[in-house]
Short mmCIF file of C-alpha atoms in Angstrom, two decimals:
data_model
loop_
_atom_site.label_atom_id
_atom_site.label_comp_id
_atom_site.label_asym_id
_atom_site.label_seq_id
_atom_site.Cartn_x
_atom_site.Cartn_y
_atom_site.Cartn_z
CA UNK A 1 118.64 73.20 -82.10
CA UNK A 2 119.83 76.38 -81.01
CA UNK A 3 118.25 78.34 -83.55
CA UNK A 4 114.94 76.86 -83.43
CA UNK A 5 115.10 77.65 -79.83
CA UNK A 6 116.69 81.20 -80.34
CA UNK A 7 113.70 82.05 -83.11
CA UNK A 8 110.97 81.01 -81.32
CA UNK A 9 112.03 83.53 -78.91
CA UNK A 10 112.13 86.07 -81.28
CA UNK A 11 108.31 85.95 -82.06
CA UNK A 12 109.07 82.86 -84.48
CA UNK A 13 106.36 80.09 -85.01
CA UNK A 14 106.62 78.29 -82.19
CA UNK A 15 104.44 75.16 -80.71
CA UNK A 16 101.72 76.39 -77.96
CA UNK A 17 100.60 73.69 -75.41
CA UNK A 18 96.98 73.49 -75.13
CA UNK A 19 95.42 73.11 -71.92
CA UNK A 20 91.40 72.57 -73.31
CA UNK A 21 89.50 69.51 -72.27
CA UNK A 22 88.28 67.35 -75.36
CA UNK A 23 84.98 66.55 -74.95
CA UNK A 24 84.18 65.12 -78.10
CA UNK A 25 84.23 61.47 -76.86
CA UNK A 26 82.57 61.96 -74.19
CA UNK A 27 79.63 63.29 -75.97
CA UNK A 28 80.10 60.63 -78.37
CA UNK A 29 79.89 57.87 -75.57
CA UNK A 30 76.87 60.11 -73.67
CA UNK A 31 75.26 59.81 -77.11
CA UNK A 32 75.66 55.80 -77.51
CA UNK A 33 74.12 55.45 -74.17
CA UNK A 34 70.86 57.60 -74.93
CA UNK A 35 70.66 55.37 -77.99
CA UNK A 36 71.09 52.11 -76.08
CA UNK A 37 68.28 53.47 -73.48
CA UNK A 38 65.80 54.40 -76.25
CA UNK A 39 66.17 51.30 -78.20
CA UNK A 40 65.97 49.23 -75.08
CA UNK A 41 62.24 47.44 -74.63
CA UNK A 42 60.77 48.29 -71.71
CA UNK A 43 61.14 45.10 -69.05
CA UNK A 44 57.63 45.71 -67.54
CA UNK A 45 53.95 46.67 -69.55
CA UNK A 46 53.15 49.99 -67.88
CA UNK A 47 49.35 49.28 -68.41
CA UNK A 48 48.81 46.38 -66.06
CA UNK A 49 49.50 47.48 -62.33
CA UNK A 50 50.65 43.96 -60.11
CA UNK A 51 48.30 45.19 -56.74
CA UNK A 52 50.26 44.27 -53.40
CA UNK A 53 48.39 41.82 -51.51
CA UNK A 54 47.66 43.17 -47.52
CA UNK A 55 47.72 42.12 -44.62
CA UNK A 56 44.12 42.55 -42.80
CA UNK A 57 44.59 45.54 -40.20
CA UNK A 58 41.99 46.32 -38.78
CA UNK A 59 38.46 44.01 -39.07
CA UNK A 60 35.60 45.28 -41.47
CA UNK A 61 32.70 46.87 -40.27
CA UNK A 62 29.80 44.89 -39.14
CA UNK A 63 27.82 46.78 -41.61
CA UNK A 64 28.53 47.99 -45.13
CA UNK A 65 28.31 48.09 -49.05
CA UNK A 66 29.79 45.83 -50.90
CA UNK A 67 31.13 46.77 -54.48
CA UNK A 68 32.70 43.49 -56.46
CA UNK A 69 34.66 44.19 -59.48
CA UNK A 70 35.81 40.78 -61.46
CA UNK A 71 38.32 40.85 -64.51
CA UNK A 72 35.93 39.94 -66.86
CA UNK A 73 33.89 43.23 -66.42
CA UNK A 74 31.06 42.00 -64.18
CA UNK A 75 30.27 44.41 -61.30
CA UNK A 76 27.93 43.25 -58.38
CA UNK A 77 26.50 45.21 -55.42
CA UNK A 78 24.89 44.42 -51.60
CA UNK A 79 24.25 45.03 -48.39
CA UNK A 80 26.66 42.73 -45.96
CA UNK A 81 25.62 42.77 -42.39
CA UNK A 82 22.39 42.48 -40.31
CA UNK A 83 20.17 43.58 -43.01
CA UNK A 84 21.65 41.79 -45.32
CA UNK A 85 20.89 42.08 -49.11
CA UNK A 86 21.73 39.70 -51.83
CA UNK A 87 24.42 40.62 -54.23
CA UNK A 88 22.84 42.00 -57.25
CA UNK A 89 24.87 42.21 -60.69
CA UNK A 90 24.93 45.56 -62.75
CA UNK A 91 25.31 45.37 -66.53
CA UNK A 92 27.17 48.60 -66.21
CA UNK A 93 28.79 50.97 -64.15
CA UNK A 94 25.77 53.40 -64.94
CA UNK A 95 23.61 50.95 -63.34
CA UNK A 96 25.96 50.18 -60.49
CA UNK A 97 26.48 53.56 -59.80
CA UNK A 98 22.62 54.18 -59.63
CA UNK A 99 21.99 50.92 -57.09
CA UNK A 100 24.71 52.71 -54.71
CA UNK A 101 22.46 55.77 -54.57
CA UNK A 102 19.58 54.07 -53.71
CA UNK A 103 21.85 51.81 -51.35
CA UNK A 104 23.14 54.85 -49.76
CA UNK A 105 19.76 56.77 -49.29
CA UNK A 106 18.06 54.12 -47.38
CA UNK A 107 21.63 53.37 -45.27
CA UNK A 108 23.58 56.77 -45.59
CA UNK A 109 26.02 56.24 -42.67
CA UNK A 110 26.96 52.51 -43.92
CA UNK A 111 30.67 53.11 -45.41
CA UNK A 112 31.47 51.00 -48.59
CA UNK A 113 34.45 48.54 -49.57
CA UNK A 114 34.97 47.37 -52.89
CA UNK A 115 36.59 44.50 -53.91
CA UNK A 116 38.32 44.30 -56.93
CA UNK A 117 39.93 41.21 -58.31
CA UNK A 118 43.60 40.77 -58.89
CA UNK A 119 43.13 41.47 -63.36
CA UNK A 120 40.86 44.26 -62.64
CA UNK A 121 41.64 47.14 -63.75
CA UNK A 122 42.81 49.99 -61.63
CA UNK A 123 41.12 52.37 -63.81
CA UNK A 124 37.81 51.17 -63.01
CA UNK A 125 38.24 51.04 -59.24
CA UNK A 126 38.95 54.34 -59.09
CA UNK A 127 36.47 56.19 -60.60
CA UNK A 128 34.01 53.70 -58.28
CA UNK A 129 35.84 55.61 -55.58
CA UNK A 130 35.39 58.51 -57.48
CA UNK A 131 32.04 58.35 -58.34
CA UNK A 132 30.89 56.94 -54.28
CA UNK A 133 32.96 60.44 -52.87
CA UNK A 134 30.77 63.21 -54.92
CA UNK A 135 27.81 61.08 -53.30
CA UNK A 136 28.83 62.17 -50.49
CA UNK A 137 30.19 58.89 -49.29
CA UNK A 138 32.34 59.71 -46.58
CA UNK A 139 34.12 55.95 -45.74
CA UNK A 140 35.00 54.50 -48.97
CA UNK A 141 37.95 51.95 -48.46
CA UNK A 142 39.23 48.71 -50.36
CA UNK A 143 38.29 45.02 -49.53
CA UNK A 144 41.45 42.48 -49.24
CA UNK A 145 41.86 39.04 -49.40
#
């Protein structure tokens, strides 16, 4: 033993202690987990958007414009108030959109809730909003249940 010890202290071959972090399995586990996460189905669709139901705040406006979106696509527009209009149905948005002008030009301080149905889509309602603000519809808000 003594002459292992006496020639690494001459500049022999001795063993050096190293004092390095191995990292290797922790990449390796860091690497299992990114695979796990990938792989993974998402839980929820990210294309349909669950609407919270609301509690009514404040009470609607004696007068207004009613927009009605239903899942199935059908879109229906009136007058609710004193002069009150039937609900007419549009075949399209174009045609919607086009009944709101004319809505808003005889009645251009009446604000305008829409009410969209639970399986609408989100999409549509806003570019209704969208489409009622560059008409310079200042008081557009949402109808709940």
């Amino acid at each position: 033993m003594a002459s292992s010890f006496s020639s690494s202290m001459r500049g022999g071959r001795g063993r050096k202690l190293k004092s390095e972090i191995n990292v290797v399995p922790y990449i390796d586990v860091m690497l299992v987990l990114l695979i796990i996460f990938m792989v993974m189905p998402s839980s929820n669709d990210p294309s349909v958007v669950d609407l919270p139901s609301a509690e009514k705040s404040t009470k609607p406006p004696s007068d207004y414009v009613q927009i009605v979106l239903k899942q199935n696509g059908a879109l229906s527009i009136g007058v609710k108030g004193k002069g009150e209009e039937a609900p007419e149905t549009a075949p399209n948005r174009d045609a919607l959109v086009k009944k709101l002008r004319t809505i808003h030009t005889d009645h251009p301080d009446y604000p305008v809730l829409i009410a969209g149905d639970k399986e609408s889509k989100y999409d549509d309602v806003i570019q209704l909003i969208s489409e009622a603000k560059k008409m310079g519809i200042s008081r557009v808000g949402l109808s709940t249940k």
